[in-house]
mmCIF file of C-alpha atoms in Angstrom:
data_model
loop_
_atom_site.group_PDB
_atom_site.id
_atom_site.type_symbol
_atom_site.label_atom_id
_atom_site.label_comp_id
_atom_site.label_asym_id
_atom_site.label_seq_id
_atom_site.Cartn_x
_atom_site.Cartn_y
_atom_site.Cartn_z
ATOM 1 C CA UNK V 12 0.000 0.000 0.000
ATOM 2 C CA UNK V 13 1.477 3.375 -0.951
ATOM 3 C CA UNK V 14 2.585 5.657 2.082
ATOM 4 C CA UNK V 15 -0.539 7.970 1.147
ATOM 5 C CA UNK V 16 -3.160 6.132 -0.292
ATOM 6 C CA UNK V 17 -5.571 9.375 -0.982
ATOM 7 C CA UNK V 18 -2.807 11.131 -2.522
ATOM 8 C CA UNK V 19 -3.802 10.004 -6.183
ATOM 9 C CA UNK V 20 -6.549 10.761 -8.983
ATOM 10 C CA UNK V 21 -7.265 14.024 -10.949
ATOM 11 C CA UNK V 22 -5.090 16.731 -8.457
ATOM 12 C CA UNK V 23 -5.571 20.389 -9.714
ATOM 13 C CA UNK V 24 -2.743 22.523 -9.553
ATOM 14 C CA UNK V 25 -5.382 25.667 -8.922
ATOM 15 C CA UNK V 26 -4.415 28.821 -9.892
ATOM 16 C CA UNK V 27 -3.884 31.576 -7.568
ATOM 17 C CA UNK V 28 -6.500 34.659 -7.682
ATOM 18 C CA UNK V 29 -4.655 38.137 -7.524
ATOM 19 C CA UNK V 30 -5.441 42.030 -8.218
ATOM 20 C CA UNK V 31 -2.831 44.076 -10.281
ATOM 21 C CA UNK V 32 0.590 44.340 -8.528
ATOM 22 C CA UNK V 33 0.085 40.829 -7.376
ATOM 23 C CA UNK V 34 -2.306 41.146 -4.133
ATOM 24 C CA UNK V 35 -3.958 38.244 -3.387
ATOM 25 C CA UNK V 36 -7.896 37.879 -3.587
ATOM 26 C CA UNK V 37 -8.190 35.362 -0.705
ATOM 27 C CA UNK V 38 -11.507 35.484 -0.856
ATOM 28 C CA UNK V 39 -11.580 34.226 -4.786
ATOM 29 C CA UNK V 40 -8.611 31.789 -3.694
ATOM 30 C CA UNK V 41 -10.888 30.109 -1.069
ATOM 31 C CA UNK V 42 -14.154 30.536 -3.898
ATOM 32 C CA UNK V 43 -11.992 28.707 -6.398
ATOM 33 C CA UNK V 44 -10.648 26.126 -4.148
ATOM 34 C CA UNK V 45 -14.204 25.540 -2.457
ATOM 35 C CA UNK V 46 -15.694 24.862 -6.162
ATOM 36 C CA UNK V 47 -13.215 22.349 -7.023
ATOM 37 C CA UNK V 48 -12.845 20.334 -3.935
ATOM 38 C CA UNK V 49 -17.227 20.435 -4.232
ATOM 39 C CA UNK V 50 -16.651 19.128 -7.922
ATOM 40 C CA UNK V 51 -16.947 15.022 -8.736
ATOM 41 C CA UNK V 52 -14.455 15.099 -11.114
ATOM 42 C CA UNK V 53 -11.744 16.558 -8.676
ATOM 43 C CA UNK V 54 -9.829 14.140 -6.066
ATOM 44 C CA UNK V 55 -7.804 16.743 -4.497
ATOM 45 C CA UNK V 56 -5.386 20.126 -4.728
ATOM 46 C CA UNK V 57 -1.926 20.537 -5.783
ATOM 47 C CA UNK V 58 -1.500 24.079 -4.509
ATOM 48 C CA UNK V 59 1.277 27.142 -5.018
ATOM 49 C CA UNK V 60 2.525 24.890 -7.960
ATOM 50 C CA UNK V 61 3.522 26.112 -11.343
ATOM 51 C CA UNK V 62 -0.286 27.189 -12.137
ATOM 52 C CA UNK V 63 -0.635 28.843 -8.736
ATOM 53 C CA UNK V 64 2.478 31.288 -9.762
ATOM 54 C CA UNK V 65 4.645 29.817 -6.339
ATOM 55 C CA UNK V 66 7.795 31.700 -7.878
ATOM 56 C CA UNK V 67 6.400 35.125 -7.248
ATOM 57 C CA UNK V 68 4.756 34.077 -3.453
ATOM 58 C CA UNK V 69 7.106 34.694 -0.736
ATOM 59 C CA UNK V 70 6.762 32.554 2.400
ATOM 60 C CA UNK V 71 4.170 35.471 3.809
ATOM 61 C CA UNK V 72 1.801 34.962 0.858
ATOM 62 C CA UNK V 73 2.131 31.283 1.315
ATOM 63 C CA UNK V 74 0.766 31.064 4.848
ATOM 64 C CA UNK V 75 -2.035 33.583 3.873
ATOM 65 C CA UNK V 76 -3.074 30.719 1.249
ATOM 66 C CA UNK V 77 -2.669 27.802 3.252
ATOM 67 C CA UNK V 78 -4.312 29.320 6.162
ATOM 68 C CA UNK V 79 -7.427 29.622 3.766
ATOM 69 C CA UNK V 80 -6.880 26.376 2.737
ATOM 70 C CA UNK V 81 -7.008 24.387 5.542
ATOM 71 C CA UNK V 82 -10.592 26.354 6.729
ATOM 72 C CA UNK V 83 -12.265 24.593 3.668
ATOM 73 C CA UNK V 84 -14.263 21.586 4.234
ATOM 74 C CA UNK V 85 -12.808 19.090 2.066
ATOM 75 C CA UNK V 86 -14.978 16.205 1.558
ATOM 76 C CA UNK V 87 -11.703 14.102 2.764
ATOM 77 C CA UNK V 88 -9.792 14.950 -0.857
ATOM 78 C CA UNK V 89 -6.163 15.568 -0.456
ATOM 79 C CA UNK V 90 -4.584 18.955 -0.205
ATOM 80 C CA UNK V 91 -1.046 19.497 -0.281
ATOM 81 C CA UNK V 92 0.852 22.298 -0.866
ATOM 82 C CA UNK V 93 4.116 23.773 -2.517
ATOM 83 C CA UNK V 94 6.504 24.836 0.277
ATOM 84 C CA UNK V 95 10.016 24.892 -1.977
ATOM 85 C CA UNK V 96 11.553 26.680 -4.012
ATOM 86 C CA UNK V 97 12.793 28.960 -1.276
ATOM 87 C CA UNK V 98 15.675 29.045 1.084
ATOM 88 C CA UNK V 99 15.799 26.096 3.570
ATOM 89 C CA UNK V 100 14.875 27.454 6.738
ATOM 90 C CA UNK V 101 11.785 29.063 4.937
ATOM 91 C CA UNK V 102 10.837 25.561 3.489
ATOM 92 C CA UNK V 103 11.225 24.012 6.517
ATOM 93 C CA UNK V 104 8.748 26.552 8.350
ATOM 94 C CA UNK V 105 6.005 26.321 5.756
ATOM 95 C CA UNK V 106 5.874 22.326 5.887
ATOM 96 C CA UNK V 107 5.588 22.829 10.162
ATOM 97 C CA UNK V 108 2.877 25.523 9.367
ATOM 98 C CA UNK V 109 0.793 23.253 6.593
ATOM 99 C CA UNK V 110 0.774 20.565 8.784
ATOM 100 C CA UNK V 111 -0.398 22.800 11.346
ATOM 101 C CA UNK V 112 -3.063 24.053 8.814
ATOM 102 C CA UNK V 113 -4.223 20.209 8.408
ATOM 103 C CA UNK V 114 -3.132 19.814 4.983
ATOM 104 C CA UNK V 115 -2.235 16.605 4.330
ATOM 105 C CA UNK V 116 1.660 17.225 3.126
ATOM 106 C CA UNK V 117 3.457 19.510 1.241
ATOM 107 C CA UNK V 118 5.445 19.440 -1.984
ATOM 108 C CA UNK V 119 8.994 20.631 -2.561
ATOM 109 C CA UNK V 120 10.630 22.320 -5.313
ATOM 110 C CA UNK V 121 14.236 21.794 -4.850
ATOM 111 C CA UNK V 122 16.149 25.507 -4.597
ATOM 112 C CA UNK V 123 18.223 26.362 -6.773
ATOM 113 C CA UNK V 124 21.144 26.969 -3.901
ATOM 114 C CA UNK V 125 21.169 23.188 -3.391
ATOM 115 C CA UNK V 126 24.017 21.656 -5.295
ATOM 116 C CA UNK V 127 22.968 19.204 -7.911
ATOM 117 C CA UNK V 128 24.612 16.226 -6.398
ATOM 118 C CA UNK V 129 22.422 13.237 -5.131
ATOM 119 C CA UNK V 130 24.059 13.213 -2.010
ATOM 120 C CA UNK V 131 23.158 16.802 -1.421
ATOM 121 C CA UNK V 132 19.900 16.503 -2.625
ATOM 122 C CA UNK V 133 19.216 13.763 -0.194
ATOM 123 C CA UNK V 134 20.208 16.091 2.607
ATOM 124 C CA UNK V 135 17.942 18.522 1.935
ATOM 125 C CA UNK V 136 15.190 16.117 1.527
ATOM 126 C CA UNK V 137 16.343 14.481 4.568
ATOM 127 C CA UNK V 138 15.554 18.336 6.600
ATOM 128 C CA UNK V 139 12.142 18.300 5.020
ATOM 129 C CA UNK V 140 11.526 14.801 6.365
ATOM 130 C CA UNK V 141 12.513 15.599 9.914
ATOM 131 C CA UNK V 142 9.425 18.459 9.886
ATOM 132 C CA UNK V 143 7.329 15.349 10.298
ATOM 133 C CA UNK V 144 5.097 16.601 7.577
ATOM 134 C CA UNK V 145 4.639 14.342 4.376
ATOM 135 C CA UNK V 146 5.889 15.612 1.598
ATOM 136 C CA UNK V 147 6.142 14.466 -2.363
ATOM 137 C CA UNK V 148 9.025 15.828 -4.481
ATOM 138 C CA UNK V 149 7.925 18.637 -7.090
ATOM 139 C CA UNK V 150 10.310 19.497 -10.058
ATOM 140 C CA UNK V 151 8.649 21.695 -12.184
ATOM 141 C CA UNK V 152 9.196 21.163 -16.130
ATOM 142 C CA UNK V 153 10.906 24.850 -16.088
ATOM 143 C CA UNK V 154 13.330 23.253 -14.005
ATOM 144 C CA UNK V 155 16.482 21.942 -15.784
ATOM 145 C CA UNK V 156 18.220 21.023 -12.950
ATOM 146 C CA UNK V 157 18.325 17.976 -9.974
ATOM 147 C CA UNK V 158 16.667 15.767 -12.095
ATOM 148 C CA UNK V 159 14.810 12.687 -10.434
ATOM 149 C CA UNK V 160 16.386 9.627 -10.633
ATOM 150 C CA UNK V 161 15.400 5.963 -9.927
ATOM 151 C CA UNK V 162 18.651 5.953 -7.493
ATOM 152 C CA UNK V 163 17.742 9.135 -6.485
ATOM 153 C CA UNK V 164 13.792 7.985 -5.129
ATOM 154 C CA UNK V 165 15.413 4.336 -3.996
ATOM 155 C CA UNK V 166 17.544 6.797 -1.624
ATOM 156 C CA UNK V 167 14.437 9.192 -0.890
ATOM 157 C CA UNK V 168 12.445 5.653 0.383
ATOM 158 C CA UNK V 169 14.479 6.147 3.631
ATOM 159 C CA UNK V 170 12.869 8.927 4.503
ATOM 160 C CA UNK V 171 9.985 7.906 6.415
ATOM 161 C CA UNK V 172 7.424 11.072 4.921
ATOM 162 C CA UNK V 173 8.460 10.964 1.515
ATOM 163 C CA UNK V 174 5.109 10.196 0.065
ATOM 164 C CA UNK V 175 5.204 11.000 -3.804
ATOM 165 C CA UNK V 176 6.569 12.624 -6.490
ATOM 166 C CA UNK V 177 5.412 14.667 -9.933
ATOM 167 C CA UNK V 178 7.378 13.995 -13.066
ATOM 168 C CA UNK V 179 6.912 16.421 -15.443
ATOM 169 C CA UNK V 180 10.012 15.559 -17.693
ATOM 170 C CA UNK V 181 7.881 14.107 -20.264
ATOM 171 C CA UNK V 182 10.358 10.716 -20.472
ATOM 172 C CA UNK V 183 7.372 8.346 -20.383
ATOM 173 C CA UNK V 184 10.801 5.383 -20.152
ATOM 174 C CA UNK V 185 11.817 6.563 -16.913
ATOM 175 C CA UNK V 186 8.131 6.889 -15.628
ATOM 176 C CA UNK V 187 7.764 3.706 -16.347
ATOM 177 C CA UNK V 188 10.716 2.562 -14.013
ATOM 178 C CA UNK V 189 9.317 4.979 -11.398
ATOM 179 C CA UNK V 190 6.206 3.180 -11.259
ATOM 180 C CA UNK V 191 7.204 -0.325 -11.768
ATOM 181 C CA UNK V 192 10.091 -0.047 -9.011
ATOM 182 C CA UNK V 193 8.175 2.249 -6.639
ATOM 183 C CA UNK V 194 4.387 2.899 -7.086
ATOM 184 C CA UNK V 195 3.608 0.289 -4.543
ATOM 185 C CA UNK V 196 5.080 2.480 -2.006
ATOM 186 C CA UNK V 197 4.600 6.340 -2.668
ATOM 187 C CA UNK V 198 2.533 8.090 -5.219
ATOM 188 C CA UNK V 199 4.148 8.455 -8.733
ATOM 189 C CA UNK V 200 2.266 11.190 -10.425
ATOM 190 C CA UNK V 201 1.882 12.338 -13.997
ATOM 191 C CA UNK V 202 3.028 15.994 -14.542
ATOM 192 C CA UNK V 203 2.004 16.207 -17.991
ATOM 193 C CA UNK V 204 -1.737 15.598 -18.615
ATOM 194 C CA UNK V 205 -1.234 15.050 -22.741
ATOM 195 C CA UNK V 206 -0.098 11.868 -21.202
ATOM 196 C CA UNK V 207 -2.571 10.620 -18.513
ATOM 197 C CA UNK V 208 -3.443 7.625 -20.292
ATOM 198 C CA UNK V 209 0.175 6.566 -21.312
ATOM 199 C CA UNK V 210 0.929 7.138 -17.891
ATOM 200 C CA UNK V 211 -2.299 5.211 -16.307
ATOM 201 C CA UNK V 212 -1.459 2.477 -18.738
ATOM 202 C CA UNK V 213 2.070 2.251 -16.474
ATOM 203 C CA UNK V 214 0.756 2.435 -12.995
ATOM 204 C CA UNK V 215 0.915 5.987 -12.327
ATOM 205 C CA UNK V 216 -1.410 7.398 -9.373
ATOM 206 C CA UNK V 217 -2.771 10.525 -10.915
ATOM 207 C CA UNK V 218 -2.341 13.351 -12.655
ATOM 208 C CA UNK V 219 -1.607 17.137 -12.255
ATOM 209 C CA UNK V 220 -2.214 19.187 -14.962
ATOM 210 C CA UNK V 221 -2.731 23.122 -15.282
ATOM 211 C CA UNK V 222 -5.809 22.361 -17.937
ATOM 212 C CA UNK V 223 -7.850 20.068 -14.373
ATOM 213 C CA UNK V 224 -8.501 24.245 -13.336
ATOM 214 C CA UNK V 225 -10.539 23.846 -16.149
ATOM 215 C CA UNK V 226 -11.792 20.322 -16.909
ATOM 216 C CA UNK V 227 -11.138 17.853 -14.156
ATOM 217 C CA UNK V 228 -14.230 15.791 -15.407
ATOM 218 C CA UNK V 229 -12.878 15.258 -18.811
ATOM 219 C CA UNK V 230 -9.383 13.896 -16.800
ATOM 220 C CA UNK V 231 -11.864 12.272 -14.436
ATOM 221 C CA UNK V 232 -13.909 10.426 -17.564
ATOM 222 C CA UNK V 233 -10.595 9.485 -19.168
ATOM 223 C CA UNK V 234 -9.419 7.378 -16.102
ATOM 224 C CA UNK V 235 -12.433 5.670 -15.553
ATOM 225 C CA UNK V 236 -12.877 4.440 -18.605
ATOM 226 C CA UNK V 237 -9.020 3.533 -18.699
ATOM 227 C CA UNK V 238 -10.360 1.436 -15.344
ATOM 228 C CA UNK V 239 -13.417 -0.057 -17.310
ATOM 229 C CA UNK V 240 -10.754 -1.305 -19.754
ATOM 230 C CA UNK V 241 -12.943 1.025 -22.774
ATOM 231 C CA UNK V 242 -9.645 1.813 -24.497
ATOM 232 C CA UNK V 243 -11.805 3.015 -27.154
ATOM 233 C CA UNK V 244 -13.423 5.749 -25.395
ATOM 234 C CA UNK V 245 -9.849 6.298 -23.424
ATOM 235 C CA UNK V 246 -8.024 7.486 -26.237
ATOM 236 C CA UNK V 247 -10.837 9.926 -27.313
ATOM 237 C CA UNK V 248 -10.994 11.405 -23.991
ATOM 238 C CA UNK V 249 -7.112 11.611 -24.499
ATOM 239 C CA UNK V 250 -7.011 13.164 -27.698
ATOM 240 C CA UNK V 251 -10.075 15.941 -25.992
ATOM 241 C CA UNK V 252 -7.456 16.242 -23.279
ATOM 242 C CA UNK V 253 -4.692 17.409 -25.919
ATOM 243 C CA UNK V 254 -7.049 19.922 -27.915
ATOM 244 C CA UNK V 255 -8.174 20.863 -24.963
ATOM 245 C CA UNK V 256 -4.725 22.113 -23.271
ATOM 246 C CA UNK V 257 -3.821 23.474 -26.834
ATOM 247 C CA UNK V 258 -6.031 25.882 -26.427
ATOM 248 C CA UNK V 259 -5.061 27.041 -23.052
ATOM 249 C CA UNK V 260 -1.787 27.073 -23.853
ATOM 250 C CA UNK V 261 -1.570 28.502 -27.234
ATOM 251 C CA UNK V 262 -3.503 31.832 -26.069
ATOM 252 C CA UNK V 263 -0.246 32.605 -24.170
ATOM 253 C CA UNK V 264 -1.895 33.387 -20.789
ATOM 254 C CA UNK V 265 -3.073 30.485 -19.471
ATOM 255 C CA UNK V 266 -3.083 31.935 -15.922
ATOM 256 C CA UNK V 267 -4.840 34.858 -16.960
ATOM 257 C CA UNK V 268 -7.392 32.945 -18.966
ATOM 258 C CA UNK V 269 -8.655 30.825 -15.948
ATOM 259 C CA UNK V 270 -9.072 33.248 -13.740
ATOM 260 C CA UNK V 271 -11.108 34.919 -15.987
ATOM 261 C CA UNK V 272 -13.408 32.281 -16.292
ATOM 262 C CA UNK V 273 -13.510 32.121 -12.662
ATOM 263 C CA UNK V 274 -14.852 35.342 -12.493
ATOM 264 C CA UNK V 275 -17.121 35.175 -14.958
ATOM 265 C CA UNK V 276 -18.376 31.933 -12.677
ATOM 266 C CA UNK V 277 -18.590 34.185 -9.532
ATOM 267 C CA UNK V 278 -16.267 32.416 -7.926
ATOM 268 C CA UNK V 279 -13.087 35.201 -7.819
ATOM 269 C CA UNK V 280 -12.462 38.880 -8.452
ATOM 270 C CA UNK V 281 -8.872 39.038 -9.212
ATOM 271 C CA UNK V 282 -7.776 38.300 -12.259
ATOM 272 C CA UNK V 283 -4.321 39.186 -12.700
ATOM 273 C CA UNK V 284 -1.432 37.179 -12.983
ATOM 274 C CA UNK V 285 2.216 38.169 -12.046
ATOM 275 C CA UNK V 286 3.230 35.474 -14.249
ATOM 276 C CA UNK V 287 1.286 36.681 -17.658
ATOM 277 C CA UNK V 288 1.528 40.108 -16.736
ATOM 278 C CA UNK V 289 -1.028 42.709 -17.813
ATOM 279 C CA UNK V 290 -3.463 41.126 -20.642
ATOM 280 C CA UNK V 291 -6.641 41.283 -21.653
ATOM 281 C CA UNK V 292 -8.500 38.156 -22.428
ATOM 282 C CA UNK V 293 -10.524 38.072 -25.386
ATOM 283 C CA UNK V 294 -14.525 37.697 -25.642
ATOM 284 C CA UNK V 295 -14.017 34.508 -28.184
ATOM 285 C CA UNK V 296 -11.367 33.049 -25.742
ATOM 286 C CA UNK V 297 -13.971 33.430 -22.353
ATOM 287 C CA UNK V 298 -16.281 32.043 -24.580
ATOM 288 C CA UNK V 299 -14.102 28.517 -25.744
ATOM 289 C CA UNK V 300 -12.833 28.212 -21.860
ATOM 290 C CA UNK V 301 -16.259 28.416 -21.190
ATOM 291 C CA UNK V 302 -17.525 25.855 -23.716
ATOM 292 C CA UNK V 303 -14.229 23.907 -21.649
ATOM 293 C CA UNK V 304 -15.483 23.915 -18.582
ATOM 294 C CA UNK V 305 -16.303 20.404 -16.667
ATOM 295 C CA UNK V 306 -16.192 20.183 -13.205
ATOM 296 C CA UNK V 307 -17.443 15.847 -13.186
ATOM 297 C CA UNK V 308 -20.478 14.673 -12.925
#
């Protein structure tokens, strides 16, 4: 049985509500977050990830949003929550704080101070570990650097809160040596929702995918019919899932884009992302994202 059994299924990485200048509309963060974890086709949150903009939230901002998460009743779906990415004492406080919020672990983006040896690496995961606070290594696909390993996650076993992992690197070869060597024991999770199906066809636990802000019940469809064995109607809901993303990510604000259609849902006021910048989102493009829009059944 894997270390975290609930950390698995359709995760969003939600997006992070904020008015110009990058002031956070905690109000829309906890709107957002309450109509996801209420949605069928949603198993839990992947927040302050690369949707939710965690390079521009100092460790401040991050406690504001985890605070708000951990009020939210959620229906017993997982929450974790990005605490890396920063310097290690920082890290190390927002994993004891999270836990002290309730959520249910915390991810880590190694820093970039952290020499890219595994022996280093393991040290700094082995800090995070003492917190007491499980947490699943994050690398972001911007991230060129301390790339995972199967050596490097045989080492990372030791550590009795190391719970799961995201692979974004698109190398569907070494996610399948990931899964067969360790998905009995921690979560190994699909970065890269273009390949869901490949990647439930291997054993992987989930997925996390910017485009599940959006439609988590077209994700949600895709894997149970994977279950059902209907390979058929799999690799339609697939191919949706690819057209789908396209779209987000060919109008060049993705971040920008989603909130909007939060808004327009009455879920958020902010709109603004640090991340796009300032943009306007187009009439036609509100319209398609909401044409998009599937929360599960």
């Amino acid at each position: 049985m894997r270390r975290l059994p609930i950390l698995g299924g359709v995760l969003v990485p939600n997006v992070t509500p904020m008015f110009e200048g990058g002031v956070l509309d905690l109000q829309g963060y906890a709107g957002v977050a309450k109509q996801l974890l209420d949605s069928p086709g949603v198993d839990g949150l992947f927040a302050i990830g690369a949707s939710g903009e965690y390079v521009h939230l100092n460790p401040a901002k991050r406690r504001e949003l985890m605070t708000v998460l951990g009020g939210l009743d959620r229906h017993g779906k997982v929450v974790v929550a990005n605490a890396g990415g920063l310097l290690t004492a920082a890290t190390l406080k927002l994993a004891e704080f999270a836990g002290k919020q309730g959520l249910d672990g915390v991810s880590v983006v190694l820093p970039t101070h952290v020499p890219d040896t595994r022996e280093d690496i393991l040290d700094y995961y082995r800090e995070v570990g003492r917190v007491g606070v499980p947490f699943m290594v994050y690398r972001p696909s911007t991230v060129t650097t301390h790339g995972l390993t199967p050596e490097l996650v045989e080492c990372l076993l030791e550590i009795p809160t190391f719970v799961g992992l995201k692979d974004s690197s698109k190398d569907l070869e070494l996610f399948a040596v990931l899964c067969a060597r360790f998905g009995g024991q921690v979560s190994v999770i699909q970065g890269v929702e273009m390949l869901h199906l490949p990647a439930l066809a291997l054993g992987g636990a989930g997925v996390i995918g910017g485009g599940a802000n959006v439609y988590p019940g077209l994700l949600k469809r895709l894997s149970v019919a994977f279950e059902a064995g209907d390979l058929e109607r799999a690799r339609k809901l697939q191919l949706a899932v690819i057209e789908a993303w396209a779209f987000l990510a060919d109008s060049g604000h993705f971040r920008s884009l989603v909130k909007a259609l939060w808004q327009d849902q009455g879920c958020a006021t902010g709109t603004f992302s640090l991340c796009d910048g300032p943009v306007t989102v187009s009439a036609p493009e509100l319209a398609r994202a909401r044409e998009l829009l599937d929360l599960g059944e």
